[in-house]
JSON list of C-alpha atoms in Angstrom, two decimals:
[
{"chain": "A", "resi": 1, "resn": "UNK", "atom": "CA", "xyz": [0.00, 0.00, 0.00]},
{"chain": "A", "resi": 2, "resn": "UNK", "atom": "CA", "xyz": [2.84, 2.36, 0.82]},
{"chain": "A", "resi": 3, "resn": "UNK", "atom": "CA", "xyz": [4.42, 1.77, -2.58]},
{"chain": "A", "resi": 4, "resn": "UNK", "atom": "CA", "xyz": [1.21, 2.66, -4.44]},
{"chain": "A", "resi": 5, "resn": "UNK", "atom": "CA", "xyz": [0.79, 5.80, -2.31]},
{"chain": "A", "resi": 6, "resn": "UNK", "atom": "CA", "xyz": [4.40, 6.81, -2.97]},
{"chain": "A", "resi": 7, "resn": "UNK", "atom": "CA", "xyz": [4.05, 6.32, -6.72]},
{"chain": "A", "resi": 8, "resn": "UNK", "atom": "CA", "xyz": [0.83, 8.34, -6.75]},
{"chain": "A", "resi": 9, "resn": "UNK", "atom": "CA", "xyz": [2.52, 11.15, -4.84]},
{"chain": "A", "resi": 10, "resn": "UNK", "atom": "CA", "xyz": [5.50, 11.18, -7.21]},
{"chain": "A", "resi": 11, "resn": "UNK", "atom": "CA", "xyz": [3.28, 11.25, -10.28]},
{"chain": "A", "resi": 12, "resn": "UNK", "atom": "CA", "xyz": [1.09, 14.01, -8.86]},
{"chain": "A", "resi": 13, "resn": "UNK", "atom": "CA", "xyz": [4.04, 16.27, -8.03]},
{"chain": "A", "resi": 14, "resn": "UNK", "atom": "CA", "xyz": [5.92, 15.54, -11.26]},
{"chain": "A", "resi": 15, "resn": "UNK", "atom": "CA", "xyz": [3.38, 17.59, -13.22]},
{"chain": "A", "resi": 16, "resn": "UNK", "atom": "CA", "xyz": [4.75, 20.69, -11.56]},
{"chain": "A", "resi": 17, "resn": "UNK", "atom": "CA", "xyz": [7.94, 20.30, -13.57]},
{"chain": "A", "resi": 18, "resn": "UNK", "atom": "CA", "xyz": [6.41, 19.72, -16.99]},
{"chain": "A", "resi": 19, "resn": "UNK", "atom": "CA", "xyz": [5.98, 22.45, -19.59]},
{"chain": "A", "resi": 20, "resn": "UNK", "atom": "CA", "xyz": [2.71, 24.27, -19.52]},
{"chain": "A", "resi": 21, "resn": "UNK", "atom": "CA", "xyz": [0.22, 23.00, -22.07]},
{"chain": "A", "resi": 22, "resn": "UNK", "atom": "CA", "xyz": [-1.14, 26.46, -22.81]},
{"chain": "A", "resi": 23, "resn": "UNK", "atom": "CA", "xyz": [0.94, 29.35, -23.98]},
{"chain": "A", "resi": 24, "resn": "UNK", "atom": "CA", "xyz": [0.39, 32.84, -22.71]},
{"chain": "A", "resi": 25, "resn": "UNK", "atom": "CA", "xyz": [0.75, 35.56, -25.27]},
{"chain": "A", "resi": 26, "resn": "UNK", "atom": "CA", "xyz": [1.70, 39.01, -24.22]},
{"chain": "A", "resi": 27, "resn": "UNK", "atom": "CA", "xyz": [1.24, 41.88, -26.60]},
{"chain": "A", "resi": 28, "resn": "UNK", "atom": "CA", "xyz": [2.34, 45.42, -26.08]},
{"chain": "A", "resi": 29, "resn": "UNK", "atom": "CA", "xyz": [0.85, 48.47, -27.58]},
{"chain": "A", "resi": 30, "resn": "UNK", "atom": "CA", "xyz": [4.05, 49.93, -28.99]},
{"chain": "A", "resi": 31, "resn": "UNK", "atom": "CA", "xyz": [2.36, 53.23, -29.76]},
{"chain": "A", "resi": 32, "resn": "UNK", "atom": "CA", "xyz": [2.02, 53.85, -26.03]},
{"chain": "A", "resi": 33, "resn": "UNK", "atom": "CA", "xyz": [5.57, 52.80, -25.18]},
{"chain": "A", "resi": 34, "resn": "UNK", "atom": "CA", "xyz": [7.22, 54.66, -28.04]},
{"chain": "A", "resi": 35, "resn": "UNK", "atom": "CA", "xyz": [5.20, 57.85, -27.92]},
{"chain": "A", "resi": 36, "resn": "UNK", "atom": "CA", "xyz": [6.80, 61.08, -26.84]},
{"chain": "A", "resi": 37, "resn": "UNK", "atom": "CA", "xyz": [5.69, 62.98, -23.78]},
{"chain": "A", "resi": 38, "resn": "UNK", "atom": "CA", "xyz": [3.58, 66.04, -24.61]},
{"chain": "A", "resi": 39, "resn": "UNK", "atom": "CA", "xyz": [5.45, 68.91, -23.02]},
{"chain": "A", "resi": 40, "resn": "UNK", "atom": "CA", "xyz": [3.46, 71.73, -24.65]},
{"chain": "A", "resi": 41, "resn": "UNK", "atom": "CA", "xyz": [1.68, 72.70, -21.41]},
{"chain": "A", "resi": 42, "resn": "UNK", "atom": "CA", "xyz": [5.00, 72.71, -19.56]},
{"chain": "A", "resi": 43, "resn": "UNK", "atom": "CA", "xyz": [6.50, 74.98, -22.24]},
{"chain": "A", "resi": 44, "resn": "UNK", "atom": "CA", "xyz": [3.58, 77.38, -21.88]},
{"chain": "A", "resi": 45, "resn": "UNK", "atom": "CA", "xyz": [4.06, 77.43, -18.10]},
{"chain": "A", "resi": 46, "resn": "UNK", "atom": "CA", "xyz": [7.80, 78.02, -18.50]},
{"chain": "A", "resi": 47, "resn": "UNK", "atom": "CA", "xyz": [7.21, 80.88, -20.92]},
{"chain": "A", "resi": 48, "resn": "UNK", "atom": "CA", "xyz": [4.71, 82.43, -18.52]},
{"chain": "A", "resi": 49, "resn": "UNK", "atom": "CA", "xyz": [7.14, 82.06, -15.61]},
{"chain": "A", "resi": 50, "resn": "UNK", "atom": "CA", "xyz": [9.87, 83.69, -17.70]},
{"chain": "A", "resi": 51, "resn": "UNK", "atom": "CA", "xyz": [7.61, 86.64, -18.56]},
{"chain": "A", "resi": 52, "resn": "UNK", "atom": "CA", "xyz": [6.30, 87.04, -15.02]},
{"chain": "A", "resi": 53, "resn": "UNK", "atom": "CA", "xyz": [9.42, 86.46, -12.92]},
{"chain": "A", "resi": 54, "resn": "UNK", "atom": "CA", "xyz": [12.21, 87.07, -15.44]},
{"chain": "A", "resi": 55, "resn": "UNK", "atom": "CA", "xyz": [14.18, 84.59, -17.54]},
{"chain": "A", "resi": 56, "resn": "UNK", "atom": "CA", "xyz": [16.86, 83.99, -14.88]},
{"chain": "A", "resi": 57, "resn": "UNK", "atom": "CA", "xyz": [14.49, 83.70, -11.92]},
{"chain": "A", "resi": 58, "resn": "UNK", "atom": "CA", "xyz": [14.39, 80.48, -9.88]},
{"chain": "A", "resi": 59, "resn": "UNK", "atom": "CA", "xyz": [10.76, 79.95, -10.93]},
{"chain": "A", "resi": 60, "resn": "UNK", "atom": "CA", "xyz": [11.61, 80.14, -14.61]},
{"chain": "A", "resi": 61, "resn": "UNK", "atom": "CA", "xyz": [14.65, 77.92, -14.20]},
{"chain": "A", "resi": 62, "resn": "UNK", "atom": "CA", "xyz": [12.60, 75.24, -12.45]},
{"chain": "A", "resi": 63, "resn": "UNK", "atom": "CA", "xyz": [9.90, 75.46, -15.12]},
{"chain": "A", "resi": 64, "resn": "UNK", "atom": "CA", "xyz": [12.44, 75.07, -17.93]},
{"chain": "A", "resi": 65, "resn": "UNK", "atom": "CA", "xyz": [14.13, 72.23, -16.06]},
{"chain": "A", "resi": 66, "resn": "UNK", "atom": "CA", "xyz": [10.78, 70.43, -16.01]},
{"chain": "A", "resi": 67, "resn": "UNK", "atom": "CA", "xyz": [10.44, 70.92, -19.77]},
{"chain": "A", "resi": 68, "resn": "UNK", "atom": "CA", "xyz": [13.95, 69.60, -20.31]},
{"chain": "A", "resi": 69, "resn": "UNK", "atom": "CA", "xyz": [13.31, 66.52, -18.16]},
{"chain": "A", "resi": 70, "resn": "UNK", "atom": "CA", "xyz": [10.05, 65.78, -19.98]},
{"chain": "A", "resi": 71, "resn": "UNK", "atom": "CA", "xyz": [11.72, 66.07, -23.38]},
{"chain": "A", "resi": 72, "resn": "UNK", "atom": "CA", "xyz": [14.68, 63.94, -22.29]},
{"chain": "A", "resi": 73, "resn": "UNK", "atom": "CA", "xyz": [12.58, 61.15, -20.81]},
{"chain": "A", "resi": 74, "resn": "UNK", "atom": "CA", "xyz": [13.00, 57.85, -22.59]},
{"chain": "A", "resi": 75, "resn": "UNK", "atom": "CA", "xyz": [9.96, 55.60, -22.30]},
{"chain": "A", "resi": 76, "resn": "UNK", "atom": "CA", "xyz": [11.32, 52.70, -24.26]}
]
């Protein structure tokens, strides 16, 4: 009886190491991953900060730094 129980246990756990009978397919929407970030609103804000506070003000510098970071971001 112990031998039959042992064989059954071995056969039941052996299926954990066999390849999966179904294949999962993963698709990516490359348009989303390869699209550029729209920084037009950030540019408008940076231009407004430059007009309001001056082009060398800390506010304008931060705003233009945000634009630069958005344009430099690589989403691939």
